[in-house]
């Protein structure tokens, strides 16, 4: 507040009363509120959050009841009346970031801006330029939804396993394309294309077809049907989510993209005796946590927040959320609303704290930082 504004408030309040005492009192009042405004406890502690989604904020399509409370605390419903920075960091995906934020905002009843949302394949945007002019295979998700997402990241020649099956149904004779799938096809002659990279963005809908097509592409050096690899440059293989299991609205965790990767590797090993080399993104990888930290920093910069905040990761999966946060030097909180069940005993990756749900996690973290601030 400018000194000009400060002195005008003081003068204005004294016009009504008769002497120096009144002036002194209002100046004192002003000083106290200024001291309070600039004293540490007037500002929220330097804290920020990264929230996992499945098993923390939602299960399947259903919001977890504590989610709205947790996010409203951070959106200003707190003793400081101030917004506390947070991002959503999920191994989920399957649609574009904008589309997912639209859906989440509706499910959670809280506006989720896209610059606060990171999903499993968002990081691929940072490497797309390397493959921009080469044919690539993008797997997972429904029909060709992820083709458009990949084109949005900068890939120009994006194909999927349904395109391959439409080109030659004998690639996998056990699936007839549905009318919806047929409508999503991009025609190509794969005997004339050299696929440079395979990107598994999200959980494949047809594991068998995708395992077959991945092996065909890799073992032929990129040209399906060309028989065993002749070319020197192997096909790059990238997986975006290592989760073996995740928590949906089914009472017991479901297989995730990591289970698909292991199934593919098992078949590939039976074929070649070897494991297929690949790049892994998604939590707990260092690449994804570094990417998320940069996004948090941008958020703080945009808020002119110069203090170095503690980052609290709130997650339901010890293997991805807690392992990654611990390795990144963040604080980690494991909630009991998702994959991890406390009856299983101590988790393999030990969090800084366990909480029954995300609201309790937020309150515990704020309490920690406030105590730290007072000390
Ligand atoms: O497919 C998504 C799943 O693997 C986990 O998502 O939000 O718990 O990281 P999330
Ligand atoms: Mg989760």
Short mmCIF file of C-alpha atoms and ligand atoms in Angstrom, two decimals:
data_model
loop_
_atom_site.label_atom_id
_atom_site.label_comp_id
_atom_site.label_asym_id
_atom_site.label_seq_id
_atom_site.Cartn_x
_atom_site.Cartn_y
_atom_site.Cartn_z
CA UNK A 1 0.00 0.00 0.00
CA UNK A 2 1.49 3.37 -0.97
CA UNK A 3 2.49 5.80 1.77
CA UNK A 4 0.26 8.32 0.03
CA UNK A 5 -2.78 6.02 0.49
CA UNK A 6 -1.62 5.34 4.08
CA UNK A 7 -1.48 9.04 5.14
CA UNK A 8 -4.75 9.91 3.39
CA UNK A 9 -6.59 7.18 5.36
CA UNK A 10 -5.10 8.61 8.62
CA UNK A 11 -6.08 12.22 7.87
CA UNK A 12 -9.57 11.31 6.67
CA UNK A 13 -10.48 9.51 9.93
CA UNK A 14 -9.38 12.51 12.07
CA UNK A 15 -11.56 15.08 10.43
CA UNK A 16 -14.36 13.77 12.59
CA UNK A 17 -12.66 13.94 15.99
CA UNK A 18 -11.14 16.92 17.83
CA UNK A 19 -7.44 16.32 18.81
CA UNK A 20 -3.95 14.89 18.34
CA UNK A 21 -4.94 11.74 20.31
CA UNK A 22 -7.28 10.62 17.56
CA UNK A 23 -4.60 11.15 14.93
CA UNK A 24 -2.14 9.10 17.04
CA UNK A 25 -4.70 6.27 17.45
CA UNK A 26 -5.48 5.98 13.76
CA UNK A 27 -1.79 6.10 12.87
CA UNK A 28 -1.19 3.32 15.41
CA UNK A 29 -4.06 1.30 13.95
CA UNK A 30 -2.66 1.75 10.51
CA UNK A 31 0.85 0.73 11.59
CA UNK A 32 -0.48 -2.36 13.31
CA UNK A 33 -2.46 -3.48 10.27
CA UNK A 34 0.50 -2.79 8.03
CA UNK A 35 2.73 -4.79 10.37
CA UNK A 36 0.10 -7.57 10.34
CA UNK A 37 -0.22 -7.36 6.57
CA UNK A 38 3.50 -7.74 6.05
CA UNK A 39 4.15 -10.13 8.97
CA UNK A 40 4.71 -13.74 7.90
CA UNK A 41 1.47 -15.11 9.47
CA UNK A 42 -0.57 -12.73 7.31
CA UNK A 43 0.55 -14.57 4.22
CA UNK A 44 -0.02 -18.26 3.65
CA UNK A 45 3.19 -20.23 4.22
CA UNK A 46 5.35 -20.68 1.08
CA UNK A 47 3.67 -23.92 0.06
CA UNK A 48 2.43 -25.50 -3.16
CA UNK A 49 0.73 -28.76 -3.99
CA UNK A 50 0.76 -31.36 -6.73
CA UNK A 51 -2.32 -33.56 -6.73
CA UNK A 52 -2.65 -36.96 -8.29
CA UNK A 53 -6.12 -37.50 -9.82
CA UNK A 54 -7.27 -41.15 -9.89
CA UNK A 55 -7.72 -42.36 -6.32
CA UNK A 56 -7.18 -38.87 -4.85
CA UNK A 57 -9.69 -36.47 -6.50
CA UNK A 58 -11.84 -38.92 -8.48
CA UNK A 59 -12.60 -42.64 -8.80
CA UNK A 60 -13.80 -43.45 -12.31
CA UNK A 61 -16.13 -40.59 -13.17
CA UNK A 62 -17.11 -39.92 -9.54
CA UNK A 63 -15.44 -37.11 -7.54
CA UNK A 64 -14.13 -38.21 -4.12
CA UNK A 65 -16.15 -36.14 -1.57
CA UNK A 66 -13.05 -34.62 0.11
CA UNK A 67 -11.71 -33.31 -3.23
CA UNK A 68 -13.99 -30.28 -3.46
CA UNK A 69 -13.14 -29.29 0.14
CA UNK A 70 -9.40 -29.62 -0.46
CA UNK A 71 -9.48 -27.52 -3.64
CA UNK A 72 -11.73 -24.86 -2.14
CA UNK A 73 -9.27 -24.45 0.77
CA UNK A 74 -6.54 -23.79 -1.80
CA UNK A 75 -8.76 -21.55 -3.89
CA UNK A 76 -9.09 -19.08 -1.01
CA UNK A 77 -11.36 -20.67 1.56
CA UNK A 78 -8.61 -20.38 4.17
CA UNK A 79 -7.66 -18.07 7.04
CA UNK A 80 -5.62 -15.89 4.70
CA UNK A 81 -8.35 -15.63 2.10
CA UNK A 82 -5.64 -16.27 -0.46
CA UNK A 83 -5.12 -18.76 -3.28
CA UNK A 84 -2.42 -21.36 -2.68
CA UNK A 85 -0.68 -22.66 -5.82
CA UNK A 86 -1.33 -26.22 -6.97
CA UNK A 87 -1.10 -28.37 -10.08
CA UNK A 88 -2.73 -31.65 -11.05
CA UNK A 89 -0.18 -34.32 -12.00
CA UNK A 90 -1.69 -37.54 -13.37
CA UNK A 91 -0.53 -40.67 -15.18
CA UNK A 92 -3.90 -40.59 -16.84
CA UNK A 93 -4.62 -39.11 -20.28
CA UNK A 94 -6.33 -40.31 -23.44
CA UNK A 95 -7.80 -36.93 -24.45
CA UNK A 96 -6.35 -33.43 -24.97
CA UNK A 97 -5.37 -31.35 -21.93
CA UNK A 98 -8.10 -28.75 -22.58
CA UNK A 99 -10.79 -31.42 -22.93
CA UNK A 100 -9.68 -33.17 -19.72
CA UNK A 101 -9.64 -29.86 -17.80
CA UNK A 102 -13.18 -29.15 -19.03
CA UNK A 103 -14.34 -32.54 -17.75
CA UNK A 104 -12.48 -32.28 -14.44
CA UNK A 105 -13.79 -28.76 -13.78
CA UNK A 106 -17.33 -30.13 -14.23
CA UNK A 107 -16.69 -33.23 -12.09
CA UNK A 108 -14.96 -31.31 -9.28
CA UNK A 109 -17.03 -28.12 -9.47
CA UNK A 110 -13.76 -26.13 -9.46
CA UNK A 111 -12.19 -24.45 -12.50
CA UNK A 112 -9.00 -26.31 -13.50
CA UNK A 113 -6.92 -24.07 -15.81
CA UNK A 114 -4.88 -25.99 -18.42
CA UNK A 115 -1.58 -24.49 -17.23
CA UNK A 116 -2.14 -26.31 -13.95
CA UNK A 117 -2.74 -29.69 -15.51
CA UNK A 118 -0.09 -32.28 -16.50
CA UNK A 119 -1.07 -35.70 -17.81
CA UNK A 120 1.04 -38.71 -18.78
CA UNK A 121 1.67 -37.63 -22.38
CA UNK A 122 1.87 -33.84 -21.91
CA UNK A 123 5.67 -34.12 -21.68
CA UNK A 124 5.77 -35.57 -25.23
CA UNK A 125 5.07 -32.07 -26.52
CA UNK A 126 8.68 -31.28 -25.55
CA UNK A 127 10.16 -33.98 -27.83
CA UNK A 128 7.64 -33.98 -30.73
CA UNK A 129 9.74 -31.72 -32.98
CA UNK A 130 12.36 -34.47 -33.35
CA UNK A 131 9.74 -36.69 -35.05
CA UNK A 132 7.68 -33.95 -36.72
CA UNK A 133 8.43 -35.02 -40.32
CA UNK A 134 8.50 -38.77 -39.72
CA UNK A 135 5.62 -41.27 -39.58
CA UNK A 136 4.91 -42.31 -35.98
CA UNK A 137 2.52 -44.72 -34.31
CA UNK A 138 0.51 -43.35 -31.37
CA UNK A 139 -1.26 -46.01 -29.32
CA UNK A 140 -3.97 -45.94 -26.67
CA UNK A 141 -7.21 -44.12 -26.11
CA UNK A 142 -10.41 -44.26 -28.14
CA UNK A 143 -10.34 -44.40 -31.96
CA UNK A 144 -8.27 -41.46 -33.31
CA UNK A 145 -8.70 -39.07 -30.37
CA UNK A 146 -4.98 -39.27 -29.63
CA UNK A 147 -4.02 -38.66 -33.26
CA UNK A 148 -5.40 -35.14 -32.88
CA UNK A 149 -3.66 -34.70 -29.52
CA UNK A 150 -0.34 -35.81 -31.06
CA UNK A 151 -0.82 -33.46 -34.04
CA UNK A 152 -1.46 -30.71 -31.49
CA UNK A 153 1.93 -31.55 -29.89
CA UNK A 154 3.65 -31.11 -33.27
CA UNK A 155 3.69 -34.56 -34.91
CA UNK A 156 2.67 -34.33 -38.61
CA UNK A 157 2.33 -37.97 -39.66
CA UNK A 158 0.42 -39.81 -36.92
CA UNK A 159 -0.97 -43.31 -37.38
CA UNK A 160 -2.48 -45.83 -35.00
CA UNK A 161 -3.07 -49.62 -34.93
CA UNK A 162 -6.60 -49.22 -36.34
CA UNK A 163 -5.12 -47.53 -39.44
CA UNK A 164 -2.78 -50.53 -39.83
CA UNK A 165 -5.69 -52.99 -39.48
CA UNK A 166 -7.74 -51.03 -42.04
CA UNK A 167 -4.76 -51.18 -44.44
CA UNK A 168 -4.55 -54.96 -44.15
CA UNK A 169 -7.08 -56.85 -41.97
CA UNK A 170 -4.84 -59.93 -42.02
CA UNK A 171 -2.41 -58.05 -39.75
CA UNK A 172 -4.78 -59.18 -36.95
CA UNK A 173 -7.65 -61.36 -38.22
CA UNK A 174 -9.41 -61.49 -34.83
CA UNK A 175 -10.87 -57.98 -34.78
CA UNK A 176 -13.39 -56.52 -37.23
CA UNK A 177 -13.33 -52.73 -37.26
CA UNK A 178 -16.51 -51.19 -35.85
CA UNK A 179 -18.27 -48.49 -37.89
CA UNK A 180 -16.97 -45.92 -35.38
CA UNK A 181 -13.40 -47.18 -35.79
CA UNK A 182 -13.77 -47.25 -39.59
CA UNK A 183 -14.87 -43.59 -39.48
CA UNK A 184 -11.66 -42.65 -37.62
CA UNK A 185 -9.22 -44.28 -40.05
CA UNK A 186 -6.39 -42.45 -41.84
CA UNK A 187 -5.54 -44.37 -44.99
CA UNK A 188 -1.92 -45.30 -45.74
CA UNK A 189 0.18 -48.02 -47.41
CA UNK A 190 2.32 -49.18 -44.49
CA UNK A 191 4.53 -51.26 -46.81
CA UNK A 192 5.88 -47.92 -48.05
CA UNK A 193 6.17 -46.17 -44.69
CA UNK A 194 9.08 -46.33 -42.24
CA UNK A 195 7.70 -45.72 -38.74
CA UNK A 196 10.31 -43.79 -36.72
CA UNK A 197 8.72 -44.05 -33.28
CA UNK A 198 5.98 -45.80 -31.31
CA UNK A 199 4.38 -43.69 -28.54
CA UNK A 200 2.04 -45.39 -26.10
CA UNK A 201 0.17 -42.35 -24.84
CA UNK A 202 -2.64 -44.06 -22.92
CA UNK A 203 -4.12 -47.46 -22.04
CA UNK A 204 -4.65 -49.42 -25.30
CA UNK A 205 -8.23 -50.53 -26.00
CA UNK A 206 -7.10 -53.66 -27.89
CA UNK A 207 -3.97 -55.09 -26.20
CA UNK A 208 -3.64 -58.02 -28.63
CA UNK A 209 -3.83 -55.88 -31.79
CA UNK A 210 -1.40 -53.33 -30.33
CA UNK A 211 1.12 -55.99 -29.21
CA UNK A 212 1.00 -57.53 -32.70
CA UNK A 213 1.45 -54.20 -34.49
CA UNK A 214 4.23 -53.05 -32.10
CA UNK A 215 6.18 -56.28 -32.74
CA UNK A 216 5.57 -55.99 -36.52
CA UNK A 217 6.92 -52.42 -36.59
CA UNK A 218 9.93 -53.02 -34.28
CA UNK A 219 11.02 -56.35 -35.74
CA UNK A 220 10.83 -54.98 -39.30
CA UNK A 221 12.78 -51.83 -38.50
CA UNK A 222 9.70 -49.65 -39.11
CA UNK A 223 8.12 -51.03 -42.30
CA UNK A 224 5.30 -53.42 -41.41
CA UNK A 225 5.43 -56.72 -43.31
CA UNK A 226 9.01 -56.14 -44.43
CA UNK A 227 10.11 -59.13 -42.40
CA UNK A 228 12.95 -58.94 -39.95
CA UNK A 229 14.77 -55.62 -39.43
CA UNK A 230 17.09 -54.67 -42.27
CA UNK A 231 17.65 -51.03 -41.37
CA UNK A 232 20.27 -49.82 -38.88
CA UNK A 233 18.09 -47.24 -37.12
CA UNK A 234 15.82 -49.02 -34.67
CA UNK A 235 12.34 -47.76 -33.99
CA UNK A 236 12.12 -45.60 -30.84
CA UNK A 237 9.64 -46.96 -28.29
CA UNK A 238 8.13 -44.62 -25.67
CA UNK A 239 5.70 -45.46 -22.87
CA UNK A 240 4.00 -42.58 -21.03
CA UNK A 241 2.63 -44.28 -17.91
CA UNK A 242 4.36 -47.11 -15.97
CA UNK A 243 1.44 -47.86 -13.60
CA UNK A 244 0.89 -51.60 -13.27
CA UNK A 245 -2.36 -50.86 -11.40
CA UNK A 246 -4.56 -47.84 -10.76
CA UNK A 247 -7.75 -47.06 -8.88
CA UNK A 248 -11.01 -46.57 -10.79
CA UNK A 249 -14.55 -46.88 -9.38
CA UNK A 250 -14.18 -50.68 -9.25
CA UNK A 251 -13.52 -51.80 -5.65
CA UNK A 252 -10.18 -53.40 -6.56
CA UNK A 253 -7.39 -51.67 -8.56
CA UNK A 254 -7.33 -52.18 -12.37
CA UNK A 255 -4.47 -52.98 -14.72
CA UNK A 256 -2.77 -49.88 -16.09
CA UNK A 257 -0.50 -49.07 -19.03
CA UNK A 258 2.41 -50.66 -17.17
CA UNK A 259 0.61 -54.01 -17.31
CA UNK A 260 0.24 -53.58 -21.08
CA UNK A 261 3.98 -52.78 -21.35
CA UNK A 262 4.82 -55.96 -19.41
CA UNK A 263 2.50 -58.04 -21.60
CA UNK A 264 4.16 -56.62 -24.72
CA UNK A 265 7.64 -57.29 -23.30
CA UNK A 266 6.68 -60.90 -22.49
CA UNK A 267 5.62 -61.56 -26.10
CA UNK A 268 8.63 -59.65 -27.48
CA UNK A 269 10.93 -61.76 -25.28
CA UNK A 270 9.28 -64.98 -26.50
CA UNK A 271 9.89 -63.79 -30.06
CA UNK A 272 13.46 -62.50 -29.70
CA UNK A 273 14.82 -63.72 -26.38
CA UNK A 274 15.46 -60.08 -25.56
CA UNK A 275 13.76 -57.15 -23.83
CA UNK A 276 12.76 -54.29 -26.11
CA UNK A 277 14.56 -51.01 -25.29
CA UNK A 278 12.21 -48.19 -24.50
CA UNK A 279 11.94 -44.74 -22.90
CA UNK A 280 9.61 -44.40 -19.93
CA UNK A 281 7.79 -41.20 -18.93
CA UNK A 282 5.13 -40.63 -16.28
CA UNK A 283 5.33 -40.69 -12.47
CA UNK A 284 7.73 -41.71 -10.81
CA UNK A 285 10.21 -40.86 -13.58
CA UNK A 286 12.62 -37.99 -12.97
CA UNK A 287 11.71 -36.47 -16.36
CA UNK A 288 8.06 -36.08 -15.38
CA UNK A 289 8.80 -34.61 -11.94
CA UNK A 290 11.30 -32.18 -13.43
CA UNK A 291 8.67 -31.20 -16.03
CA UNK A 292 6.09 -30.70 -13.25
CA UNK A 293 8.50 -28.66 -11.13
CA UNK A 294 9.07 -26.31 -14.07
CA UNK A 295 5.31 -25.87 -14.46
CA UNK A 296 4.98 -25.09 -10.73
CA UNK A 297 7.80 -22.55 -11.00
CA UNK A 298 6.00 -20.84 -13.90
CA UNK A 299 2.85 -20.71 -11.82
CA UNK A 300 4.69 -19.13 -8.89
CA UNK A 301 6.47 -16.64 -11.14
CA UNK A 302 3.12 -15.64 -12.62
CA UNK A 303 1.96 -14.96 -9.06
CA UNK A 304 5.13 -12.95 -8.27
CA UNK A 305 5.78 -15.46 -5.50
CA UNK A 306 9.51 -15.02 -4.78
CA UNK A 307 9.65 -17.33 -1.77
CA UNK A 308 10.84 -20.90 -2.47
CA UNK A 309 7.79 -23.00 -1.56
CA UNK A 310 7.71 -26.53 -0.20
CA UNK A 311 6.02 -28.81 -2.72
CA UNK A 312 3.60 -31.39 -1.31
CA UNK A 313 2.66 -34.32 -3.58
CA UNK A 314 -0.64 -35.92 -2.58
CA UNK A 315 -1.08 -39.37 -4.11
CA UNK A 316 -2.69 -42.79 -3.71
CA UNK A 317 0.00 -44.92 -5.36
CA UNK A 318 3.31 -45.48 -3.49
CA UNK A 319 5.03 -46.74 -6.68
CA UNK A 320 4.34 -43.62 -8.73
CA UNK A 321 3.26 -40.67 -6.57
CA UNK A 322 5.31 -41.25 -3.42
CA UNK A 323 8.44 -42.77 -5.02
CA UNK A 324 8.65 -39.91 -7.52
CA UNK A 325 7.99 -37.14 -4.99
CA UNK A 326 10.55 -38.54 -2.54
CA UNK A 327 13.16 -38.78 -5.30
CA UNK A 328 12.40 -35.21 -6.41
CA UNK A 329 12.96 -33.91 -2.88
CA UNK A 330 9.30 -32.94 -2.50
CA UNK A 331 7.16 -33.71 0.56
CA UNK A 332 4.84 -36.69 0.02
CA UNK A 333 1.43 -37.56 1.47
CA UNK A 334 -0.20 -40.96 0.81
CA UNK A 335 -4.00 -41.02 1.00
CA UNK A 336 -6.18 -44.07 1.66
CA UNK A 337 -8.81 -43.42 -1.04
CA UNK A 338 -7.11 -45.22 -3.92
CA UNK A 339 -4.57 -47.95 -4.79
CA UNK A 340 -2.85 -48.12 -1.38
CA UNK A 341 -4.77 -49.93 1.34
CA UNK A 342 -3.34 -49.43 4.86
CA UNK A 343 -4.26 -53.03 5.65
CA UNK A 344 -1.41 -53.97 3.27
CA UNK A 345 1.08 -52.69 5.87
CA UNK A 346 3.96 -50.25 5.36
CA UNK A 347 4.20 -49.05 1.75
CA UNK A 348 7.41 -49.85 -0.18
CA UNK A 349 7.97 -46.11 -0.70
CA UNK A 350 7.46 -44.35 2.63
CA UNK A 351 5.65 -40.98 2.52
CA UNK A 352 6.22 -38.05 4.90
CA UNK A 353 2.64 -38.58 6.07
CA UNK A 354 -0.44 -40.74 5.49
CA UNK A 355 -3.93 -39.18 5.44
CA UNK A 356 -7.39 -40.67 5.13
CA UNK A 357 -8.20 -38.35 2.21
CA UNK A 358 -7.02 -35.31 0.25
CA UNK A 359 -8.72 -32.71 2.50
CA UNK A 360 -6.97 -34.11 5.57
CA UNK A 361 -3.73 -34.14 3.59
CA UNK A 362 -4.04 -30.43 2.69
CA UNK A 363 -4.85 -29.43 6.27
CA UNK A 364 -1.92 -31.44 7.61
CA UNK A 365 0.51 -29.87 5.13
CA UNK A 366 -0.69 -26.32 5.86
CA UNK A 367 -0.36 -27.03 9.58
CA UNK A 368 3.19 -28.27 9.03
CA UNK A 369 4.23 -25.18 7.11
CA UNK A 370 2.52 -22.75 9.47
CA UNK A 371 4.32 -24.34 12.41
CA UNK A 372 7.55 -24.07 10.37
CA UNK A 373 6.80 -20.38 9.67
CA UNK A 374 6.18 -19.59 13.35
CA UNK A 375 9.33 -21.43 14.53
O1 LIG B 1 -4.48 -44.41 -16.27
C1 LIG B 1 -4.28 -43.61 -15.17
C2 LIG B 1 -3.72 -44.26 -14.01
O2 LIG B 1 -2.64 -45.04 -14.33
C3 LIG B 1 -3.39 -43.41 -12.81
O3 LIG B 1 -3.74 -42.12 -12.88
O4 LIG B 1 -4.19 -39.94 -11.80
O5 LIG B 1 -3.60 -41.89 -10.39
O6 LIG B 1 -1.88 -40.84 -11.78
P1 LIG B 1 -3.33 -41.14 -11.65
MG1 LIG B 2 -3.67 -42.18 -8.48
#
